[in-house]
Amino acid sequence: MSGKLDRSNLANAYVSGMKEDLKFRGNQLTQINTVFTCGYVIGQIPSNRALYYIKPRIFFPLMMIVWGALTMITAAAHSPQSIMAIRFFQALAESSTFVGTHYILGSWYTERELGKRSGIFTASGPAGTMIGGFIQTGLHQSLEGKGGLAGWRWLFIVDGLMTVPVAIYGFLLFPNTPSTTTAPYLSAAERELATSRVPAHTERAPFNVSFIKRVLSSWEWYGFVILWVIAGETESFSSNALLALYMKAHNTARHTVYRVNQLNNYPTGVPAIGIISTLFWATLTDFLGGKRYLVGYWIALTGIVTSAMILAPQSSTATTFAAYYWAGSVYACQATFFAWANDAMRHSEDSLRAIVIASMNAFSGAVNAWWSIVFYSADLAPAFTRGMWAIIATSIALGFWTAGLTWMCVRRGRMGTVDARVMDEQEVKVNKDRC
């Protein structure tokens, strides 16, 4: 959640005085986000490979501490260029968390369990976005000018400090993988159950030409990387804070439409819808036996309809707000699509699964690095007309790609392989042993 909180806080700080204090011009905010994305992309695959050499219990908290320190340093920035440099190194540290956690989750949970766990983890992202607005509002009201610092600077300080207890918790209690866990809260029987429930391929494939060829010849790599490249851009309404920019663009030197607290609070409805949608679809697809593809069709419909609502001539403010809020439901694709990739590669070697999951986020980020500038630059607010058409195009593409990938998974027998009866028998045995 801290990483997503920091990303949303940049937008919150921007509309809460940072733009004026640091004299932002044109699309400099979008450029900063692009630099962050570049660092995030570069760090994806190396971070997931690092989990083979450094225990996740050590690696994740270490990266979190680095990230938190850089977040606090942001409070001392005096120009958009200095923020740009800080954000690049922040992104390198943050790149470890999202794909690394999905890899770990796929190592512990079965198809009937993975969606909910991925959903809970992924929902922390929009939760951070939502909380960020309220935190900025509170800090702006209570700490503005304290110690000679603007309220938006205090936001980064508080955000960075929040990582310390989380990092300590991770260092003490993060369980690693089933085959390497030393978690004190797991009994020997529970560890044995964990390794028996999910196929484990513990061998560490060397990162050489042969391995790269094996990755690039796998249908899973192409199928899921392209899926997330497309799906990642259907999240553009939320990931680029378009509602906040839409509202900010209506404030002029002569007439203020929205106050600072409104600029921070109203957009929190978008991630709120995202949390509900993520948990709903993650739970539903688990209940339906891992039919993650259903989310692809929902997102395709959502993207087309909400963009059309905003593009419609004489679209009212109420209609525009409703469209942005509804569009928040596309957050659901993060949990379900990464769970889908984990499900499809459950019987593949762990090295391949780790690379595919990391590549999904890396290539999506590589596209988003320039996509945001072209279609959602801050100086294109409030209409974002070309961006609305881009959402429609990617939504249509997502519908077709989801159908093709579903067909491929069915053909390969990768839509769900859990034997619920066997799992229940194993769990009953563990419970008896514990008693």
PDB file of N, CA and C in Angstrom, residues 133-195:
ATOM      1  N   GLY A 133      -5.551  10.826  -0.389  1.00  0.00           N
ATOM      2  CA  GLY A 133      -6.325  12.055  -0.494  1.00  0.00           C
ATOM      3  C   GLY A 133      -6.730  12.592   0.864  1.00  0.00           C
ATOM      4  N   PHE A 134      -7.190  11.700   1.747  1.00  0.00           N
ATOM      5  CA  PHE A 134      -7.612  12.131   3.076  1.00  0.00           C
ATOM      6  C   PHE A 134      -6.419  12.588   3.909  1.00  0.00           C
ATOM      7  N   ILE A 135      -5.271  11.886   3.761  1.00  0.00           N
ATOM      8  CA  ILE A 135      -4.078  12.288   4.511  1.00  0.00           C
ATOM      9  C   ILE A 135      -3.630  13.682   4.089  1.00  0.00           C
ATOM     10  N   GLN A 136      -3.624  13.924   2.771  1.00  0.00           N
ATOM     11  CA  GLN A 136      -3.203  15.239   2.294  1.00  0.00           C
ATOM     12  C   GLN A 136      -4.138  16.330   2.802  1.00  0.00           C
ATOM     13  N   THR A 137      -5.435  16.032   2.813  1.00  0.00           N
ATOM     14  CA  THR A 137      -6.391  17.012   3.331  1.00  0.00           C
ATOM     15  C   THR A 137      -6.093  17.327   4.790  1.00  0.00           C
ATOM     16  N   GLY A 138      -5.870  16.280   5.604  1.00  0.00           N
ATOM     17  CA  GLY A 138      -5.582  16.488   7.018  1.00  0.00           C
ATOM     18  C   GLY A 138      -4.287  17.233   7.248  1.00  0.00           C
ATOM     19  N   LEU A 139      -3.253  16.867   6.498  1.00  0.00           N
ATOM     20  CA  LEU A 139      -1.958  17.531   6.667  1.00  0.00           C
ATOM     21  C   LEU A 139      -2.014  18.985   6.209  1.00  0.00           C
ATOM     22  N   HIS A 140      -2.764  19.226   5.135  1.00  0.00           N
ATOM     23  CA  HIS A 140      -2.879  20.595   4.641  1.00  0.00           C
ATOM     24  C   HIS A 140      -3.553  21.486   5.685  1.00  0.00           C
ATOM     25  N   GLN A 141      -4.517  20.917   6.404  1.00  0.00           N
ATOM     26  CA  GLN A 141      -5.245  21.699   7.402  1.00  0.00           C
ATOM     27  C   GLN A 141      -4.482  21.840   8.712  1.00  0.00           C
ATOM     28  N   SER A 142      -3.721  20.796   9.098  1.00  0.00           N
ATOM     29  CA  SER A 142      -3.099  20.788  10.427  1.00  0.00           C
ATOM     30  C   SER A 142      -1.613  21.134  10.433  1.00  0.00           C
ATOM     31  N   LEU A 143      -0.893  20.856   9.344  1.00  0.00           N
ATOM     32  CA  LEU A 143       0.556  21.052   9.351  1.00  0.00           C
ATOM     33  C   LEU A 143       1.041  22.101   8.348  1.00  0.00           C
ATOM     34  N   GLU A 144       0.143  22.707   7.627  1.00  0.00           N
ATOM     35  CA  GLU A 144       0.547  23.729   6.665  1.00  0.00           C
ATOM     36  C   GLU A 144       1.331  24.836   7.371  1.00  0.00           C
ATOM     37  N   GLY A 145       2.590  25.008   6.965  1.00  0.00           N
ATOM     38  CA  GLY A 145       3.427  26.048   7.541  1.00  0.00           C
ATOM     39  C   GLY A 145       4.179  25.639   8.790  1.00  0.00           C
ATOM     40  N   LYS A 146       3.872  24.471   9.359  1.00  0.00           N
ATOM     41  CA  LYS A 146       4.580  24.018  10.558  1.00  0.00           C
ATOM     42  C   LYS A 146       6.052  23.757  10.236  1.00  0.00           C
ATOM     43  N   GLY A 147       6.940  24.293  11.087  1.00  0.00           N
ATOM     44  CA  GLY A 147       8.362  24.123  10.849  1.00  0.00           C
ATOM     45  C   GLY A 147       8.830  24.784   9.571  1.00  0.00           C
ATOM     46  N   GLY A 148       8.031  25.699   9.064  1.00  0.00           N
ATOM     47  CA  GLY A 148       8.379  26.380   7.824  1.00  0.00           C
ATOM     48  C   GLY A 148       8.165  25.534   6.583  1.00  0.00           C
ATOM     49  N   LEU A 149       7.434  24.407   6.710  1.00  0.00           N
ATOM     50  CA  LEU A 149       7.210  23.511   5.578  1.00  0.00           C
ATOM     51  C   LEU A 149       5.768  23.573   5.112  1.00  0.00           C
ATOM     52  N   ALA A 150       5.590  23.491   3.812  1.00  0.00           N
ATOM     53  CA  ALA A 150       4.238  23.437   3.239  1.00  0.00           C
ATOM     54  C   ALA A 150       3.611  22.081   3.570  1.00  0.00           C
ATOM     55  N   GLY A 151       2.283  22.042   3.558  1.00  0.00           N
ATOM     56  CA  GLY A 151       1.572  20.815   3.876  1.00  0.00           C
ATOM     57  C   GLY A 151       1.925  19.656   2.954  1.00  0.00           C
ATOM     58  N   TRP A 152       2.161  19.952   1.666  1.00  0.00           N
ATOM     59  CA  TRP A 152       2.478  18.874   0.729  1.00  0.00           C
ATOM     60  C   TRP A 152       3.842  18.255   1.034  1.00  0.00           C
ATOM     61  N   ARG A 153       4.763  19.039   1.630  1.00  0.00           N
ATOM     62  CA  ARG A 153       6.066  18.476   2.007  1.00  0.00           C
ATOM     63  C   ARG A 153       5.909  17.525   3.201  1.00  0.00           C
ATOM     64  N   TRP A 154       5.054  17.889   4.142  1.00  0.00           N
ATOM     65  CA  TRP A 154       4.800  17.007   5.279  1.00  0.00           C
ATOM     66  C   TRP A 154       4.206  15.678   4.822  1.00  0.00           C
ATOM     67  N   LEU A 155       3.465  15.704   3.740  1.00  0.00           N
ATOM     68  CA  LEU A 155       2.859  14.479   3.218  1.00  0.00           C
ATOM     69  C   LEU A 155       3.922  13.428   2.905  1.00  0.00           C
ATOM     70  N   PHE A 156       5.011  13.834   2.253  1.00  0.00           N
ATOM     71  CA  PHE A 156       6.077  12.895   1.895  1.00  0.00           C
ATOM     72  C   PHE A 156       6.849  12.419   3.132  1.00  0.00           C
ATOM     73  N   ILE A 157       7.005  13.293   4.105  1.00  0.00           N
ATOM     74  CA  ILE A 157       7.693  12.896   5.337  1.00  0.00           C
ATOM     75  C   ILE A 157       6.903  11.828   6.072  1.00  0.00           C
ATOM     76  N   VAL A 158       5.615  12.071   6.237  1.00  0.00           N
ATOM     77  CA  VAL A 158       4.759  11.107   6.932  1.00  0.00           C
ATOM     78  C   VAL A 158       4.692   9.795   6.158  1.00  0.00           C
ATOM     79  N   ASP A 159       4.582   9.900   4.847  1.00  0.00           N
ATOM     80  CA  ASP A 159       4.511   8.699   3.997  1.00  0.00           C
ATOM     81  C   ASP A 159       5.759   7.843   4.159  1.00  0.00           C
ATOM     82  N   GLY A 160       6.928   8.474   4.183  1.00  0.00           N
ATOM     83  CA  GLY A 160       8.172   7.732   4.337  1.00  0.00           C
ATOM     84  C   GLY A 160       8.301   7.080   5.700  1.00  0.00           C
ATOM     85  N   LEU A 161       7.882   7.787   6.742  1.00  0.00           N
ATOM     86  CA  LEU A 161       7.969   7.241   8.098  1.00  0.00           C
ATOM     87  C   LEU A 161       7.069   6.023   8.279  1.00  0.00           C
ATOM     88  N   MET A 162       5.974   5.970   7.536  1.00  0.00           N
ATOM     89  CA  MET A 162       5.038   4.858   7.658  1.00  0.00           C
ATOM     90  C   MET A 162       5.652   3.522   7.229  1.00  0.00           C
ATOM     91  N   THR A 163       6.719   3.569   6.445  1.00  0.00           N
ATOM     92  CA  THR A 163       7.308   2.324   5.941  1.00  0.00           C
ATOM     93  C   THR A 163       8.130   1.593   6.996  1.00  0.00           C
ATOM     94  N   VAL A 164       8.611   2.320   8.008  1.00  0.00           N
ATOM     95  CA  VAL A 164       9.526   1.711   8.976  1.00  0.00           C
ATOM     96  C   VAL A 164       8.891   0.539   9.731  1.00  0.00           C
ATOM     97  N   PRO A 165       7.719   0.708  10.380  1.00  0.00           N
ATOM     98  CA  PRO A 165       7.137  -0.447  11.080  1.00  0.00           C
ATOM     99  C   PRO A 165       6.767  -1.591  10.142  1.00  0.00           C
ATOM    100  N   VAL A 166       6.362  -1.262   8.907  1.00  0.00           N
ATOM    101  CA  VAL A 166       6.018  -2.311   7.940  1.00  0.00           C
ATOM    102  C   VAL A 166       7.260  -3.120   7.570  1.00  0.00           C
ATOM    103  N   ALA A 167       8.373  -2.429   7.379  1.00  0.00           N
ATOM    104  CA  ALA A 167       9.618  -3.120   7.036  1.00  0.00           C
ATOM    105  C   ALA A 167      10.073  -4.023   8.184  1.00  0.00           C
ATOM    106  N   ILE A 168       9.957  -3.546   9.421  1.00  0.00           N
ATOM    107  CA  ILE A 168      10.335  -4.361  10.585  1.00  0.00           C
ATOM    108  C   ILE A 168       9.452  -5.608  10.669  1.00  0.00           C
ATOM    109  N   TYR A 169       8.167  -5.418  10.454  1.00  0.00           N
ATOM    110  CA  TYR A 169       7.230  -6.544  10.462  1.00  0.00           C
ATOM    111  C   TYR A 169       7.616  -7.583   9.410  1.00  0.00           C
ATOM    112  N   GLY A 170       7.935  -7.097   8.197  1.00  0.00           N
ATOM    113  CA  GLY A 170       8.313  -8.018   7.122  1.00  0.00           C
ATOM    114  C   GLY A 170       9.583  -8.783   7.448  1.00  0.00           C
ATOM    115  N   PHE A 171      10.559  -8.110   8.017  1.00  0.00           N
ATOM    116  CA  PHE A 171      11.824  -8.765   8.361  1.00  0.00           C
ATOM    117  C   PHE A 171      11.611  -9.875   9.390  1.00  0.00           C
ATOM    118  N   LEU A 172      10.702  -9.670  10.313  1.00  0.00           N
ATOM    119  CA  LEU A 172      10.484 -10.643  11.383  1.00  0.00           C
ATOM    120  C   LEU A 172       9.545 -11.780  10.981  1.00  0.00           C
ATOM    121  N   LEU A 173       8.542 -11.504  10.138  1.00  0.00           N
ATOM    122  CA  LEU A 173       7.472 -12.478   9.962  1.00  0.00           C
ATOM    123  C   LEU A 173       7.182 -12.901   8.523  1.00  0.00           C
ATOM    124  N   PHE A 174       7.817 -12.296   7.528  1.00  0.00           N
ATOM    125  CA  PHE A 174       7.514 -12.705   6.147  1.00  0.00           C
ATOM    126  C   PHE A 174       7.935 -14.170   5.951  1.00  0.00           C
ATOM    127  N   PRO A 175       7.082 -15.007   5.334  1.00  0.00           N
ATOM    128  CA  PRO A 175       7.333 -16.454   5.351  1.00  0.00           C
ATOM    129  C   PRO A 175       8.230 -17.003   4.240  1.00  0.00           C
ATOM    130  N   ASN A 176       8.746 -16.177   3.313  1.00  0.00           N
ATOM    131  CA  ASN A 176       9.488 -16.685   2.149  1.00  0.00           C
ATOM    132  C   ASN A 176       8.590 -17.608   1.323  1.00  0.00           C
ATOM    133  N   THR A 177       9.125 -18.678   0.755  1.00  0.00           N
ATOM    134  CA  THR A 177       8.332 -19.633  -0.028  1.00  0.00           C
ATOM    135  C   THR A 177       8.101 -20.896   0.808  1.00  0.00           C
ATOM    136  N   PRO A 178       7.154 -21.768   0.410  1.00  0.00           N
ATOM    137  CA  PRO A 178       6.902 -22.979   1.203  1.00  0.00           C
ATOM    138  C   PRO A 178       8.134 -23.851   1.417  1.00  0.00           C
ATOM    139  N   SER A 179       9.009 -23.924   0.427  1.00  0.00           N
ATOM    140  CA  SER A 179      10.178 -24.792   0.546  1.00  0.00           C
ATOM    141  C   SER A 179      11.311 -24.167   1.350  1.00  0.00           C
ATOM    142  N   THR A 180      11.249 -22.852   1.589  1.00  0.00           N
ATOM    143  CA  THR A 180      12.333 -22.178   2.310  1.00  0.00           C
ATOM    144  C   THR A 180      11.864 -21.489   3.584  1.00  0.00           C
ATOM    145  N   THR A 181      10.594 -21.612   3.917  1.00  0.00           N
ATOM    146  CA  THR A 181      10.071 -20.861   5.056  1.00  0.00           C
ATOM    147  C   THR A 181      10.656 -21.328   6.392  1.00  0.00           C
ATOM    148  N   THR A 182      10.888 -20.358   7.244  1.00  0.00           N
ATOM    149  CA  THR A 182      11.288 -20.629   8.632  1.00  0.00           C
ATOM    150  C   THR A 182      10.374 -19.862   9.576  1.00  0.00           C
ATOM    151  N   ALA A 183       9.185 -19.500   9.080  1.00  0.00           N
ATOM    152  CA  ALA A 183       8.257 -18.690   9.869  1.00  0.00           C
ATOM    153  C   ALA A 183       7.938 -19.380  11.188  1.00  0.00           C
ATOM    154  N   PRO A 184       8.076 -18.680  12.310  1.00  0.00           N
ATOM    155  CA  PRO A 184       7.863 -19.300  13.621  1.00  0.00           C
ATOM    156  C   PRO A 184       6.409 -19.681  13.893  1.00  0.00           C
ATOM    157  N   TYR A 185       5.468 -19.097  13.149  1.00  0.00           N
ATOM    158  CA  TYR A 185       4.057 -19.368  13.394  1.00  0.00           C
ATOM    159  C   TYR A 185       3.538 -20.574  12.606  1.00  0.00           C
ATOM    160  N   LEU A 186       4.417 -21.260  11.841  1.00  0.00           N
ATOM    161  CA  LEU A 186       4.022 -22.448  11.091  1.00  0.00           C
ATOM    162  C   LEU A 186       4.634 -23.687  11.725  1.00  0.00           C
ATOM    163  N   SER A 187       3.805 -24.705  11.936  1.00  0.00           N
ATOM    164  CA  SER A 187       4.301 -25.972  12.476  1.00  0.00           C
ATOM    165  C   SER A 187       4.938 -26.791  11.357  1.00  0.00           C
ATOM    166  N   ALA A 188       5.619 -27.859  11.731  1.00  0.00           N
ATOM    167  CA  ALA A 188       6.238 -28.731  10.729  1.00  0.00           C
ATOM    168  C   ALA A 188       5.182 -29.339   9.805  1.00  0.00           C
ATOM    169  N   ALA A 189       4.036 -29.713  10.390  1.00  0.00           N
ATOM    170  CA  ALA A 189       2.962 -30.294   9.575  1.00  0.00           C
ATOM    171  C   ALA A 189       2.412 -29.281   8.591  1.00  0.00           C
ATOM    172  N   GLU A 190       2.302 -28.032   9.006  1.00  0.00           N
ATOM    173  CA  GLU A 190       1.794 -26.987   8.121  1.00  0.00           C
ATOM    174  C   GLU A 190       2.776 -26.692   6.991  1.00  0.00           C
ATOM    175  N   ARG A 191       4.054 -26.743   7.276  1.00  0.00           N
ATOM    176  CA  ARG A 191       5.046 -26.540   6.222  1.00  0.00           C
ATOM    177  C   ARG A 191       5.005 -27.677   5.215  1.00  0.00           C
ATOM    178  N   GLU A 192       4.814 -28.886   5.703  1.00  0.00           N
ATOM    179  CA  GLU A 192       4.718 -30.041   4.811  1.00  0.00           C
ATOM    180  C   GLU A 192       3.478 -29.924   3.926  1.00  0.00           C
ATOM    181  N   LEU A 193       2.362 -29.493   4.529  1.00  0.00           N
ATOM    182  CA  LEU A 193       1.138 -29.295   3.759  1.00  0.00           C
ATOM    183  C   LEU A 193       1.341 -28.237   2.682  1.00  0.00           C
ATOM    184  N   ALA A 194       2.013 -27.147   3.037  1.00  0.00           N
ATOM    185  CA  ALA A 194       2.229 -26.052   2.094  1.00  0.00           C
ATOM    186  C   ALA A 194       3.006 -26.515   0.864  1.00  0.00           C
ATOM    187  N   THR A 195       4.031 -27.341   1.068  1.00  0.00           N
ATOM    188  CA  THR A 195       4.834 -27.818  -0.065  1.00  0.00           C
ATOM    189  C   THR A 195       4.097 -28.862  -0.886  1.00  0.00           C
TER     190      THR A 195
END
